[in-house]
Amino acid sequence: MLSNHLQNGIETARLAWSRLPNAEEGEQEDIGLVQRSDGSSSVESLDYEVVENYAYWEEQAQRGKLYVGYYVMVKWFFSLLIGIGTGLAAVFINLSVENFAGWKFALTFSIIQKSYVAGFFVYVLINLVLVFSSVYIVTNFAPEAAGSGIPEIKGYLNGIDIHGILLFRTLIGKIFGSIGSVGGGLALGKEGPLVHTGACIASLLGQGGSTKYHLSSRWLQGFKSDRDRRDLVTCGCAAGVAAAFRAPVGGVLFALEEVTSWWRSQLMWRVFFTSAVVAVVVRTAMGWCKSGNCGHFGSGGFIIWDISGAQEDYSFEEMLPMAIIGVVGGLLGALFNQLTRYISYWRRNHLHKKGNRVKIIEACLVSLITSFISFGLPLLRKCSPCPVSDPDSGIECPRPPGMYGNYVNFYCSKDNEYNDLATIFFNTQDDAIRNLFSAKTIHEYSAQSLLTFLVMFYTLAVVTFGTAVPAGQFVPGIMIGSTYGRLVGMFVVNFYKKLNIEEGTYALLGAASFLGGSMRMTVSLCVIMVEITNNLKLLPLIMLVLLISKAVGDAFNEGLYEEQAQLRGIPLLESRPKYQMRKMAAKEACGQRVVSFPRVVKVADVVSILQSNKHNGFPVIDHTRNGETLVIGLMLRSHMLVLLQSKVDFQHSPLPSDTRAGSRPIRHTPSEFVKPVSSKGLTLDDIHLSPDDLEMYIDLAPFLNPSPYIVPEDMSLTKVYNLFRQLGLRHIFVVPRPSRVIGLITRRDLLIEDNEESATELQSTSVRARHHDRRVSMGNGDAELPLLNGLLVQGHTSS
Amino acid sequence: MLSNHLQNGIETARLAWSRLPNAEEGEQEDIGLVQRSDGSSSVESLDYEVVENYAYWEEQAQRGKLYVGYYVMVKWFFSLLIGIGTGLAAVFINLSVENFAGWKFALTFSIIQKSYVAGFFVYVLINLVLVFSSVYIVTNFAPEAAGSGIPEIKGYLNGIDIHGILLFRTLIGKIFGSIGSVGGGLALGKEGPLVHTGACIASLLGQGGSTKYHLSSRWLQGFKSDRDRRDLVTCGCAAGVAAAFRAPVGGVLFALEEVTSWWRSQLMWRVFFTSAVVAVVVRTAMGWCKSGNCGHFGSGGFIIWDISGAQEDYSFEEMLPMAIIGVVGGLLGALFNQLTRYISYWRRNHLHKKGNRVKIIEACLVSLITSFISFGLPLLRKCSPCPVSDPDSGIECPRPPGMYGNYVNFYCSKDNEYNDLATIFFNTQDDAIRNLFSAKTIHEYSAQSLLTFLVMFYTLAVVTFGTAVPAGQFVPGIMIGSTYGRLVGMFVVNFYKKLNIEEGTYALLGAASFLGGSMRMTVSLCVIMVEITNNLKLLPLIMLVLLISKAVGDAFNEGLYEEQAQLRGIPLLESRPKYQMRKMAAKEACGQRVVSFPRVVKVADVVSILQSNKHNGFPVIDHTRNGETLVIGLMLRSHMLVLLQSKVDFQHSPLPSDTRAGSRPIRHTPSEFVKPVSSKGLTLDDIHLSPDDLEMYIDLAPFLNPSPYIVPEDMSLTKVYNLFRQLGLRHIFVVPRPSRVIGLITRRDLLIEDNEESATELQSTSVRARHHDRRVSMGNGDAELPLLNGLLVQGHTSS
């Protein structure tokens, strides 16, 4: 009987230990988890760690290749769905915005033929209603939909789950909120929100629909692990950019450069596919709309500011003004980050604490100011006479009212005059940018108008940033940048007096420089700029300008998204360790004392431990036969809470359950251990335990992560940081320096091919020999079956 | 006195331990080293690990921010130089090739006006001479310059240093070799070699010039660590692609997707800069050449096959033929990989073993066959009458002899006829591709000609692959792909009978599909195709085709570069672990027994250990006061050899040197420990030790890596693999499961800001308490200063 008992113990222990790897593809295992950041209660930890040692997965693995094939297929199918969904969302948003704005301008133009005052009131009123609808939806229905959402998505992919950012209501709030805020003419864009929208769609698909609104579908619930969800959200993010700018390659690079902390080539491949799907969906929809089915949409909007007619060539003298644009972009971008940081800080800590009404009033006030300025300022501006243009160019001056194009006749006394300030100010942003980028329109704008616009719009953009509406910074950034770019271009044209210099090209470079100076992206931004302007020839120039502006900006502060993430208390791990970490050892970084569990723990103890601290991970310690302690794994707080809630694993005996029962029945499905995305998850307060329950025990062995990563206590903190970030870990055990080395893994050991025999060479040397003896005396069995010894000693006692 | 001794011991030990981090920026530390792969003696280990604990670095670190600033500046300066160098090399190669080829065709054309036989002989002879010069240079001067070099560079960046690939002679051989082989009309390209050229330039810059040829400059020798060199080579690689295709973004993505195993965003930023520099250099040179300074160069060549006039739009019916192109590309690409694999295998193991003469004869034979086919086949082809074209299009038919363009009149009886096969076959590859991509030339080629060309060129490309000349596969791939693409395009035009379908567009898609099917890149290839054709509108189609062709190809075999790397015995670590690793523990992977050193080791023992095995890393073991062993670090074989050679660290006493001497004088510079790139490095045979030397001792403590990464013995091998590959490690210690956890590092611990105080919460729980006692009894000092105890016990003995 004893030998049977022992055999059972050995088997169970083996099982417990052999369930090391996690899920489906044998890829990375522990991904980016985070300690709950204390200061900000809204930040939740994101549990990428799957319940990796649970028997369910063992079963799944046994189903083998067929299951893996199915799983891969589902992944690709999801990528397809994300692409389609995000593409459609983008088309819907753009369609609505273009129609609202087009209708608004058409109405205003038709009214101002009779009365400017009436037109003004109508214009202000429409804007106010649109902005009010947006801010009302956001404040009352989806508060997480405010802002661009990119810092939050960045945080999610870095490992931090912020409440509510990936919920269905946020998706809805984001879509309808951006329609209102962008249609209402505020100084913000719809591109950032689209990235968030894509991420929401991806996340909702990943959990098989929204559980709250009963839109959940059972057969889509394959993706319960946080790692899979994170991959989907990455796809959604890329799809968002691809849809927002119609820039598929830019989308892939954005996801790569800006958002993901952790990247694999397989994922790149899937992200690429998603972006391609988006491109096809958007193109199809645009084709359908071109036949006039979509109202105002399709004639002008949806990005692509084609400047293929721009200057073909550039000379070395132009490098200097271009460098100046880069420097200006860096300065203005850094200033923008700084100002928005201050304003957001003030809003967060003072204004927005006063409740939703204040938020609504604030947004409406901003809307009123914006309407006043954009209507009022052009009125003060004197009109210029139309230039004598050749009829071939297709540019009419003045343009017919209510249509898109340059040279708007606004409050002009004569018929063949135009108002240059109204051309950029009293217009949708897409059209304003198109007008600023436009070639063959030299001297369309006066320096005075451009300067006025720059100052006013910059101020508006800063003030608008942080109001409770969905708001992107791409388009405002392009507006600001292209204004001073065009300004520089005007001086260049006047100074060099060459015919082949186009002001529109300088406007483009200015736009790139401001975005570079503010957002500090390089490769993805460069590709996005090229894709939206459809002109590859300017690529080296855009690169140059971006390099300069990013370098200048970096001298002052961090990128916009990093600043905002910091402000919101999202603890992003940067890609490089801090300088002072070089002088620190791993041990010095451990801020808190370790609290550990024994293998079999009393429920009352669990509760008191969980109550007494906020740790999310606990080492589990067991004893070997000869009384030595041994770390057998890591137990997560969230998993512990699930065990406490379900109670099925409670036992009366304080001995490990395996030795008594043989193989345990499966009492949990892995999905029980998964926290729904964007939710708070279980807390101790949700769990009610009777006094009897508190006297029970739990054997933690089947539920812990048996081999978390470990580092020796005196390892340099930079090394630890790299380990942590590169592998996206949540917990690392700092352990004492080991007493011996069992083996050395080298590259060759990891190249597992068919020929494994050739590698065994036995050596015996004088130096090693004296250690060898020692090693043998320490007992080989001890090295091979550490848990087993603990089991055996207890099994022995119990039998 | 004892306390002084002790104090000294503590200080020295602290120093030894505090010298943990390595070099300059606090980035990743140990990068991608490799165990010498036994089977293939040409593969050397690449030593990314710097001599991280050497006192010199301590000094450097103390110089502080100023030094870091200087270091960063040098890095950027090197990026600039790499960009300029690679750009100039690309211009030089293209200039030479275009001039040789242009002169060859001009001469041949002028002779065939009188005699086709004489023209044929001249043509064959010129080709033969060019190819002979190439193969002669390569075989006698730079054998490593043969082939494309991309697999080798991939290997280098993955962590394997292959002899000779980054030497000065290889650079020279590559440049002049490609001029000969490409100018000689072989079915190969100059793009792959340019990537290798860029990498060579970068590496040579990194070591401050070629030491062998006394071109070394002292002040450039800042980059002695393998990590810095690897970064430079990455830049060089991107610069190569950027220069080869004039595709700067493509270059960045190529370096990212295809070659680097390990990537940081800071590096991306620098690679981006290098690519931008290349773009500017190439553009400047091209501008200079356009005024006619460069002979035949500039009028036609240097890629950019502009198809901006291609079809604007595509309908859904066209998706089917495009998908077919993708499938065909996948099939033909996989077949190409398989065939070249067989042929390379045969060449390597049979033909090329017979010596250089056989290689030269082989290359000349291939040249003769290529010349015969490219001249002879068009002769057999009947000419077609010129189409009636409008004079506005600028396309002349037949084109004037000796110039570039479509519709060549070759062996035609009438004046207004052209030979379609000669148009693509009897031409430089650049022009052939331009002709295949050309729009507005519907029905220029007959299906028969295209099929003939496809079969013949495919065969030639397969046969040429692996001859001893520099050879890229991009351009041949584009040739093959665009041929069947155009073929499909012809059928589509005939079938759908629409006017807006261009055969050239299908040719482009065909090219993308073949490259996708053979090389299996996606994002970078996509961007490169877009950049060289200067047409963004086809992006979604290219994406689609690439996705299909890669998927089809993946079903059969691996990508071209992976196949070739495998064949050459380059052990690349793939990005994902093998499936069977999921069931293995770390311990099972350790193929060889561990051989360890004591801290102070006898020289004779060192020699016998190094002789008895081929390990590259050895754990170093020391003893604590109470006789326990303790692993104090990792000693590299190469560093050990340096110590043996220099002999300055030999000592008579078998006791640690520190306790006797206090602070040691600095006897080494870090550069002594660095193996010159692409060389064999020191071997034991280079070192001569007298019998007296053998009786001496070495204290290894100052020279070892004090904290290599460790994993517990029963960790899943997939986890170990990920750790190894993500951090680019060379050695991992497999250690017993730890007995206790000193601390837990979480995300919050790594977010070091100014507010460090807020984090200390003391907890005391019933469960932890009983472990706590134990911990205290084990001695806190023991945990904090493990080496120190060893020092103390020995210092105690000696005093």
Coordinates of C-alpha atoms in Angstrom, one line a residue, chain A residues 83 105 128 152 197 233 357 372 450 500 530 606 629 635 691 700 783:
Chain A
G83 CA -10.2 44.5 -40.3
F105 CA -21.3 74.7 -44.2
L128 CA -23.0 73.7 -30.2
E152 CA -4.6 53.9 -22.6
T197 CA -12.2 52.1 -31.7
V233 CA -5.7 44.5 -29.6
R357 CA -22.1 69.3 -15.6
F372 CA -16.7 82.6 -32.7
L450 CA -1.2 82.3 -41.7
N500 CA 9.9 74.8 -58.9
V530 CA 4.0 59.5 -47.3
V606 CA -5.2 33.3 3.1
T629 CA 12.5 25.0 2.3
M635 CA 0.5 32.1 -6.8
P691 CA -16.5 30.4 9.8
L700 CA -2.1 25.4 -3.9
A783 CA 18.3 17.8 -7.8

